[in-house]
Amino acid sequence: KGGTMAQSGDNLTSEEKYKYISRNLHEILGEDKLKTLLKERDIKIYWGTATTGKPHIAYFVPMTKIADFLRAGCEVTILFADLHAYLDNMKAPWELLALRSEYYEHVIKAMLTSINVPLGKLKFVKGTDYQLSREYTLDVYRLSSVITEHDAKKAGAEVVKQVEHPLLSGLLYPGLQSLDEEYLHIDAQFGGVDQRKIFTFAEKYLPQLGYAKRIHLMNPMVPGLAGGKMSSSEEDSKIDLLDSPADVKKKLKKAFCEPGNINDNGILAFCKHVLFNLFKDGEGFTISRNEAHGGNITYNKYEELELAFSKEEVHPGDLKAAVEVYIDRLLTPIRERFNDPVLKKLTEKAYPSQTKLTRPIPCSETAELSPHCLDIRVGKIVEVSKHPDADSLYVEKIDVGEESPRTIVSGLVNFVPIEEMKNRMVIVLCNLKKAKMRGVESCGMVLCASVDEPKAVEPLIPAGDSSPGERVLVEGYESGTPDETLNPKKKIWEKLQVDLKTNGNCEAQWQGNFLLTKNGKVTCKSLTNAPIK
């Protein structure tokens, strides 16, 4: 475990302080200013985290940098961005925010204590402590009168969930984060390189309100154990700070770690950005192996370990086994701290357990609107006739994999000849509430791409060899169960429909994700970038 560090950087030169502050960073904006300030005094840095999902092991990456800052004598403020958490797609319900901020504070203190960081020059602030004040609010309005919508959208591109109909809150997000720099009275903000656009936005706009431009310190994005950014919404990619040793073992087993591959390797990244930063002088990373496999070996520099792994001198299984030992060492004091009944209770309240339900969760019981709510299936038109009382409507009998075909009414007479409708394979939305259309009850809807000028409508086409009744899923939203019938009052179809359209290749998509059957993509004949309804 890392050695206890000096209480502050009092006995370090400005060059040594700079070395601690800058090591392993991806980029620094304002490097000259940083060096100049360090010659005069210790600097103030802040790191913000939105209090949404449970902090997981990847939080040790910013924590080890915070340890570096404290080592260099910096004053560090950790901001629990509770208001931001609410604004970012309302990932955390308002009533849970206070509990989650409290949980984050306990966890982060436990993490820093686990790596022997003195907490003397560290302070914790909640966004709502000052972001609802009169002065801050006025500055939000002042800022909104100088920022263009284009700049606000561009600044949030990497961190705010991008949807076709963005909420105003997502556009406010970068401005609020910029103002935090002024209101927390800091010299520098630290964050991942995914924050870069927000940082350059702050550098552009704060001076327009008469405030100083800050220094920005950026960490590289460290791949999660599954490869890719470690996210607290991906169960397998993250090791929870309270996971048991058995869970740690299981998750590390699944972790992506290809022999010789040093890129996108979450295990090596953890060694580089966390473990090697915590070793005391003379301490190294030890891999225990039996003599037949080369015996125990210790690496004192990360570069030596990386080189050995790239040459396949270190086997992925041995690397994982060694990392498991170090992770357990880091987590043991945190697990012990959270055995306290008060903290156990706090954990349960902040993250009400999503007990493993034996039944799939229907759409109506999830807070989030997602395409899994729609029961879309492949259908085959087995009979078709014109509606007796409406010239523009067909009445079809469509096989959607049930005991008997469904009756569905579609306004396609002016767009598709009746011969082309017979035996046609179509895509059907099956869980709309039944509706009478000029006296005939319609039990679903044939989905079509449609444009107004000039008016054209084309039924969607399933991939070849699809069979009636087969579910059509949106890529990335395969889990979850649609309700038998959508509640018309909740306007679920209407809200999801606005993001359904064809792309430039006539392929059907929802928010850029393909509609898929087992055999491939759902398409239409010729309409590009057309709404689907």
XYZ file of C-alpha atoms in Angstrom:
533
model
C 0.000 0.000 0.000
C 1.227 3.531 -0.679
C 3.314 5.068 2.071
C 2.002 7.881 4.208
C 2.830 11.062 2.424
C 4.102 14.302 3.839
C 1.252 16.370 5.304
C 1.842 19.075 2.713
C 4.278 20.100 0.044
C 6.096 22.546 2.358
C 9.485 20.949 1.817
C 9.156 20.602 -1.983
C 10.522 22.958 -4.646
C 8.062 24.410 -7.181
C 9.551 22.042 -9.813
C 8.899 19.017 -7.587
C 5.347 20.207 -6.928
C 4.813 20.607 -10.680
C 6.083 17.066 -11.244
C 3.529 15.631 -8.800
C 0.693 17.760 -10.214
C 1.437 16.900 -13.845
C 2.451 13.230 -13.737
C 0.315 10.875 -15.847
C -1.932 13.747 -16.990
C -3.073 13.713 -20.598
C -2.949 17.483 -21.021
C -2.643 20.776 -19.156
C -4.249 23.989 -20.435
C -2.427 26.946 -18.878
C 0.880 25.232 -18.112
C 2.930 28.466 -17.946
C 0.467 30.052 -15.547
C 0.643 26.939 -13.354
C 4.461 27.071 -13.179
C 4.415 30.800 -12.379
C 1.796 30.402 -9.624
C 3.693 27.511 -8.016
C 6.713 29.788 -7.562
C 4.493 32.182 -5.566
C 2.168 29.947 -3.529
C 0.309 26.645 -3.270
C -2.567 26.380 -5.705
C -6.248 25.554 -5.226
C -7.733 22.798 -7.369
C -11.234 21.390 -7.639
C -12.587 18.115 -8.947
C -16.320 17.640 -9.416
C -18.315 14.447 -9.563
C -22.044 14.128 -10.259
C -23.660 12.091 -7.486
C -25.427 9.517 -9.658
C -24.369 5.834 -9.746
C -22.349 4.205 -6.967
C -18.647 5.125 -7.123
C -16.686 2.102 -8.326
C -13.061 1.103 -8.493
C -12.251 3.424 -11.410
C -12.688 6.302 -8.921
C -9.243 5.331 -7.634
C -7.884 6.930 -10.838
C -8.922 10.520 -9.923
C -8.265 9.734 -6.240
C -4.606 8.904 -6.892
C -4.284 12.214 -8.767
C -5.935 14.037 -5.856
C -3.343 12.315 -3.652
C -0.653 13.800 -5.948
C -2.177 17.288 -5.649
C -2.274 17.059 -1.855
C 1.293 15.776 -1.856
C 2.259 18.874 -3.822
C 0.704 21.066 -1.117
C -2.387 22.012 -3.142
C -5.695 22.814 -1.474
C -8.258 20.477 -3.001
C -12.024 20.926 -3.114
C -14.213 17.983 -4.095
C -17.551 19.164 -5.451
C -20.515 16.821 -5.207
C -22.431 18.090 -8.215
C -25.891 17.156 -6.986
C -27.679 19.752 -9.101
C -25.768 18.589 -12.192
C -26.730 14.994 -11.392
C -30.355 16.039 -11.487
C -29.966 18.085 -14.669
C -28.156 15.373 -16.613
C -31.223 13.510 -17.795
C -32.463 13.367 -14.189
C -30.197 10.364 -13.562
C -30.785 10.807 -9.822
C -34.224 11.614 -8.360
C -34.300 14.795 -6.269
C -35.176 13.055 -2.994
C -32.195 10.689 -3.322
C -29.650 13.424 -4.076
C -28.888 14.412 -0.478
C -28.448 10.763 0.524
C -26.208 10.096 -2.458
C -24.013 13.117 -1.730
C -23.605 11.825 1.825
C -22.749 8.345 0.508
C -20.174 9.808 -1.916
C -18.517 11.772 0.871
C -18.133 8.678 3.088
C -16.886 6.545 0.192
C -14.367 9.095 -1.060
C -12.995 9.698 2.432
C -12.684 5.913 2.876
C -10.873 5.610 -0.480
C -8.417 8.389 0.354
C -7.814 6.919 3.812
C -7.222 3.517 2.173
C -4.365 5.063 0.146
C -3.016 6.991 3.181
C -3.973 10.479 2.053
C -4.207 13.060 4.838
C -7.551 14.860 4.597
C -6.322 18.117 6.194
C -6.151 20.215 3.017
C -9.239 18.667 1.477
C -12.746 20.065 1.609
C -16.091 18.806 0.373
C -18.776 21.074 -1.065
C -22.241 20.271 -2.436
C -23.371 22.124 -5.553
C -26.677 23.057 -3.950
C -24.756 24.768 -1.103
C -24.130 27.753 -3.395
C -25.675 27.102 -6.811
C -29.109 28.223 -5.630
C -27.817 31.520 -4.219
C -28.961 34.850 -5.621
C -25.493 35.799 -6.970
C -24.920 32.460 -8.701
C -28.403 32.502 -10.220
C -27.865 36.008 -11.590
C -24.588 34.848 -13.103
C -26.374 31.931 -14.782
C -28.691 34.482 -16.435
C -25.771 36.757 -17.328
C -23.965 33.815 -18.866
C -27.037 32.714 -20.816
C -27.127 36.149 -22.459
C -23.632 35.740 -23.958
C -23.462 32.013 -24.778
C -24.667 30.780 -28.150
C -26.808 27.653 -28.242
C -24.253 26.140 -30.660
C -21.389 26.585 -28.173
C -23.408 25.199 -25.260
C -24.351 22.099 -27.237
C -20.800 21.583 -28.511
C -19.320 21.973 -25.008
C -21.513 19.229 -23.574
C -21.071 16.843 -26.506
C -18.832 14.390 -24.617
C -20.515 14.426 -21.235
C -24.209 15.209 -21.662
C -26.309 12.402 -23.150
C -26.871 13.387 -26.801
C -30.441 13.006 -27.990
C -32.281 14.461 -30.932
C -34.555 16.603 -28.774
C -32.131 17.764 -26.084
C -33.492 19.187 -22.872
C -32.561 22.753 -21.995
C -30.860 21.437 -18.828
C -28.173 19.755 -20.926
C -27.368 23.104 -22.539
C -27.084 24.819 -19.137
C -24.714 22.161 -17.804
C -21.430 23.531 -19.302
C -22.218 27.077 -18.121
C -22.881 25.932 -14.572
C -19.651 23.943 -14.505
C -17.761 27.042 -15.705
C -19.270 29.235 -12.976
C -18.234 26.662 -10.362
C -14.623 27.690 -11.020
C -15.374 31.252 -9.895
C -17.633 30.343 -6.977
C -15.259 27.726 -5.541
C -12.416 30.318 -5.662
C -9.954 27.953 -7.324
C -6.952 28.294 -9.644
C -7.426 25.046 -11.548
C -10.061 22.475 -12.382
C -9.176 18.789 -12.749
C -11.185 16.294 -14.794
C -11.053 13.607 -17.477
C -10.108 14.534 -21.029
C -13.814 13.988 -21.877
C -14.338 17.364 -20.138
C -12.008 19.209 -22.540
C -14.774 20.956 -24.492
C -16.318 22.220 -21.236
C -12.892 23.449 -20.084
C -12.218 25.425 -23.290
C -15.790 26.764 -23.088
C -15.072 28.034 -19.543
C -11.847 29.658 -20.749
C -13.793 31.485 -23.448
C -16.826 32.616 -21.451
C -15.722 33.324 -17.841
C -13.596 36.344 -18.925
C -16.732 37.746 -20.633
C -18.299 38.041 -17.166
C -15.124 39.679 -15.861
C -13.860 36.504 -14.164
C -10.364 34.985 -14.476
C -9.538 32.206 -16.891
C -8.575 29.072 -14.941
C -5.944 26.351 -15.450
C -7.281 22.959 -16.607
C -5.706 19.607 -15.730
C -6.882 16.569 -17.679
C -6.537 12.876 -16.932
C -6.599 10.406 -19.846
C -9.755 8.304 -20.165
C -8.822 5.025 -18.519
C -10.465 1.915 -20.010
C -12.799 -0.005 -17.708
C -12.032 -3.599 -16.865
C -14.310 -4.726 -19.685
C -12.460 -2.392 -22.094
C -13.874 1.066 -22.920
C -14.778 3.780 -20.368
C -15.688 2.277 -17.002
C -19.249 3.218 -16.249
C -21.306 2.630 -13.146
C -24.252 1.646 -15.335
C -22.427 -1.364 -16.827
C -22.543 -4.091 -14.200
C -19.694 -6.291 -15.466
C -17.296 -3.498 -16.300
C -17.086 -2.198 -12.763
C -15.851 -3.527 -9.477
C -17.916 -1.933 -6.729
C -15.917 -0.589 -3.794
C -17.913 -2.859 -1.479
C -17.624 -6.006 -3.642
C -16.524 -9.160 -1.811
C -13.157 -10.762 -2.694
C -15.128 -13.498 -4.534
C -16.929 -10.868 -6.662
C -13.625 -9.125 -7.411
C -12.188 -12.443 -8.598
C -15.242 -13.159 -10.766
C -15.256 -9.706 -12.407
C -11.507 -9.757 -13.045
C -11.879 -13.170 -14.696
C -14.305 -11.612 -17.198
C -12.102 -8.558 -17.773
C -10.730 -8.091 -21.281
C -6.979 -8.788 -21.190
C -5.604 -10.197 -24.434
C -2.065 -11.654 -24.409
C 0.423 -9.011 -25.571
C -2.274 -6.347 -26.136
C -1.346 -3.212 -24.175
C -4.024 -0.960 -25.728
C -7.560 -0.842 -24.352
C -6.342 -3.031 -21.497
C -8.199 -2.020 -18.345
C -6.029 -4.192 -16.094
C -2.749 -2.585 -17.215
C -4.370 0.869 -17.132
C -5.307 0.300 -13.486
C -1.703 -0.682 -12.721
C -0.379 2.453 -14.428
C -2.796 5.049 -13.096
C -3.429 3.672 -9.631
C -1.085 1.019 -8.270
C 2.280 2.334 -9.439
C 1.378 5.824 -8.132
C 0.773 4.412 -4.674
C 3.981 2.447 -4.220
C 6.563 3.849 -1.808
C 10.134 4.232 -3.016
C 11.658 0.807 -3.465
C 8.255 -0.909 -3.518
C 7.234 -2.642 -6.752
C 4.467 -4.635 -8.414
C 4.942 -8.315 -7.602
C 3.495 -11.142 -9.659
C 3.462 -14.458 -7.784
C 3.988 -17.499 -10.001
C 5.132 -21.024 -9.339
C 8.682 -21.889 -10.386
C 7.501 -23.787 -13.480
C 6.076 -20.523 -14.855
C 9.177 -18.459 -14.103
C 8.726 -17.854 -10.364
C 7.875 -14.578 -8.628
C 8.868 -11.342 -10.343
C 8.719 -7.684 -9.252
C 8.491 -4.635 -11.543
C 9.597 -1.311 -10.069
C 8.465 0.797 -13.037
C 5.192 0.543 -14.915
C 7.040 0.708 -18.258
C 8.907 -2.522 -17.358
C 5.608 -4.331 -16.674
C 4.047 -3.040 -19.904
C 7.061 -4.126 -21.961
C 7.083 -7.597 -20.406
C 3.340 -7.974 -21.061
C 3.692 -6.796 -24.682
C 6.406 -9.445 -25.216
C 4.038 -12.016 -23.649
C 6.500 -12.669 -20.824
C 3.591 -12.061 -18.422
C 0.465 -14.165 -18.878
C -2.960 -12.391 -18.540
C -3.998 -14.887 -15.837
C -0.916 -14.072 -13.726
C -1.416 -10.317 -14.221
C -5.056 -10.598 -13.103
C -4.132 -12.688 -10.064
C -1.564 -10.065 -8.979
C -3.970 -7.139 -9.533
C -6.628 -9.004 -7.534
C -4.294 -9.047 -4.493
C -3.663 -5.278 -4.729
C -7.343 -4.463 -5.305
C -8.315 -6.485 -2.241
C -5.724 -4.562 -0.221
C -7.275 -1.290 -1.363
C -10.844 -2.410 -0.720
C -10.426 -4.112 2.665
C -10.378 -0.861 4.720
C -13.347 0.473 2.714
C -15.384 -2.708 3.262
C -14.538 -2.557 6.974
C -15.590 1.088 7.206
C -18.925 0.271 5.552
C -19.649 -2.569 7.959
C -20.740 0.193 10.325
C -24.561 -0.202 10.719
C -25.097 3.539 10.133
C -23.267 3.395 6.794
C -24.995 0.154 5.827
C -28.318 1.885 6.329
C -27.156 4.930 4.349
C -26.090 2.666 1.451
C -29.502 0.982 1.374
C -31.320 4.307 1.434
C -29.146 6.020 -1.201
C -29.263 3.021 -3.533
C -32.515 1.156 -2.818
C -31.634 -2.395 -3.775
C -32.782 -3.349 -7.240
C -33.548 -6.833 -5.973
C -33.049 -9.447 -8.662
C -36.611 -9.844 -9.832
C -37.657 -13.244 -11.059
C -39.946 -11.630 -13.610
C -38.735 -9.212 -16.308
C -39.467 -5.575 -15.462
C -42.305 -4.266 -17.611
C -41.907 -0.890 -19.225
C -44.581 0.745 -17.055
C -42.464 0.096 -13.940
C -39.247 1.663 -15.196
C -38.719 5.387 -14.840
C -36.824 5.605 -18.101
C -38.521 5.792 -21.463
C -36.713 3.470 -23.808
C -37.525 1.618 -27.037
C -37.848 -1.688 -25.155
C -41.337 -0.371 -24.263
C -42.453 -0.936 -27.857
C -43.611 -4.403 -28.928
C -42.468 -4.282 -32.562
C -42.708 -7.498 -34.577
C -42.281 -8.833 -38.066
C -45.691 -9.411 -39.688
C -46.977 -11.039 -42.871
C -50.101 -9.668 -44.567
C -52.265 -12.741 -45.260
C -55.390 -10.887 -46.459
C -56.061 -7.322 -47.596
C -59.143 -5.415 -48.758
C -60.209 -1.812 -49.065
C -62.059 -0.329 -46.079
C -65.820 -0.353 -46.827
C -66.260 3.232 -45.577
C -62.932 4.955 -46.284
C -61.269 5.249 -49.696
C -57.716 5.743 -48.396
C -57.644 2.838 -45.907
C -56.814 -0.849 -46.283
C -58.059 -3.455 -43.815
C -55.362 -6.112 -43.458
C -55.183 -9.448 -41.659
C -51.575 -9.717 -40.467
C -49.857 -12.786 -39.011
C -47.676 -11.535 -36.101
C -46.925 -14.989 -34.662
C -50.148 -15.320 -32.626
C -52.920 -17.951 -32.803
C -54.854 -15.951 -35.366
C -53.951 -12.970 -37.577
C -54.655 -9.439 -36.292
C -56.908 -6.969 -38.044
C -55.002 -3.764 -38.737
C -56.172 -0.676 -40.616
C -53.548 1.319 -42.596
C -53.810 4.480 -44.701
C -51.749 3.104 -47.573
C -54.224 2.947 -50.481
C -52.670 5.987 -52.233
C -49.094 4.771 -51.746
C -48.993 0.969 -52.201
C -51.075 -0.917 -54.823
C -53.248 -3.684 -53.355
C -51.324 -6.396 -55.294
C -48.118 -5.324 -53.552
C -49.800 -5.530 -50.137
C -50.739 -9.224 -50.487
C -48.271 -11.590 -48.729
C -46.024 -8.631 -47.991
C -43.628 -8.826 -44.991
C -44.056 -5.734 -42.815
C -43.045 -4.306 -39.433
C -45.904 -3.966 -36.942
C -46.220 -2.067 -33.655
C -48.316 -4.554 -31.657
C -48.961 -2.913 -28.270
C -50.882 0.228 -29.177
C -54.329 0.396 -27.612
C -56.955 -0.958 -30.013
C -58.659 1.859 -31.908
C -61.737 2.031 -34.143
C -60.901 3.457 -37.570
C -64.096 4.395 -39.383
C -65.954 1.547 -37.709
C -63.267 -1.171 -38.013
C -61.220 -2.021 -34.910
C -57.488 -1.840 -35.617
C -55.167 -3.908 -33.383
C -51.768 -2.440 -34.234
C -49.972 -0.268 -36.756
C -47.865 -0.993 -39.829
C -44.719 1.135 -39.454
C -43.763 3.216 -42.489
C -41.195 5.808 -43.495
C -43.057 8.908 -44.535
C -42.269 12.372 -45.955
C -44.635 15.280 -46.513
C -43.128 17.128 -49.498
C -43.854 15.524 -51.939
C -46.072 13.154 -49.954
C -44.627 9.634 -49.955
C -45.083 6.643 -47.633
C -43.164 3.333 -47.709
C -43.780 0.384 -45.349
C -40.641 -0.750 -43.500
C -39.058 -4.002 -44.724
C -37.665 -6.664 -42.344
C -34.313 -8.308 -43.165
C -34.606 -11.288 -45.552
C -35.847 -14.623 -44.149
C -37.462 -12.986 -41.102
C -40.471 -14.893 -39.835
C -43.850 -13.549 -38.643
C -43.912 -12.831 -34.897
C -40.153 -12.256 -34.595
C -39.342 -9.336 -32.254
C -37.709 -6.266 -33.767
C -35.269 -4.762 -31.268
C -33.376 -1.508 -31.145
C -29.626 -2.061 -30.984
C -28.379 -1.449 -27.439
C -31.896 -1.723 -25.928
C -32.391 -5.475 -26.141
C -33.353 -6.081 -22.494
C -36.659 -5.235 -20.850
C -40.219 -6.294 -21.544
C -42.834 -4.224 -23.353
C -46.209 -3.717 -21.680
C -49.021 -5.705 -23.239
C -50.746 -2.438 -24.089
C -49.146 1.011 -23.938
C -50.964 3.406 -21.623
C -52.262 6.129 -24.003
C -52.171 8.728 -21.195
C -48.401 8.324 -20.860
C -47.892 9.030 -24.585
C -45.038 6.510 -24.697
C -45.286 5.872 -28.448
C -45.543 9.593 -29.222
C -42.434 10.394 -27.152
C -40.347 7.573 -28.643
C -41.619 8.071 -32.202
C -39.972 11.494 -32.607
C -36.543 9.773 -32.625
C -37.488 7.037 -35.123
C -36.324 7.725 -38.665
C -34.439 6.259 -41.603
C -30.807 7.237 -42.185
C -29.047 8.135 -45.461
C -29.013 4.433 -46.439
C -32.778 3.912 -45.882
C -32.031 1.933 -42.673
C -34.478 2.339 -39.773
C -32.985 3.811 -36.582
C -33.989 5.157 -33.161
C -31.583 7.885 -31.954
C -29.013 6.513 -34.394
C -29.343 2.873 -33.186
C -30.501 0.324 -35.782
C -33.807 -1.569 -35.671
C -32.784 -5.227 -36.012
C -34.312 -8.627 -36.579
C -32.290 -11.814 -36.087
C -31.155 -11.608 -39.723
C -30.193 -7.947 -39.939
C -31.405 -4.385 -40.309
C -34.917 -3.100 -40.956
C -35.001 -0.846 -44.051
C -37.376 0.887 -46.450
C -37.331 1.051 -50.264
C -36.055 4.563 -51.019
C -36.911 7.243 -48.428
C -33.802 8.607 -46.672
C -33.791 10.639 -43.421
C -37.543 10.177 -43.193
C -39.608 10.016 -39.979
C -41.053 6.582 -39.187
C -44.670 6.494 -38.071
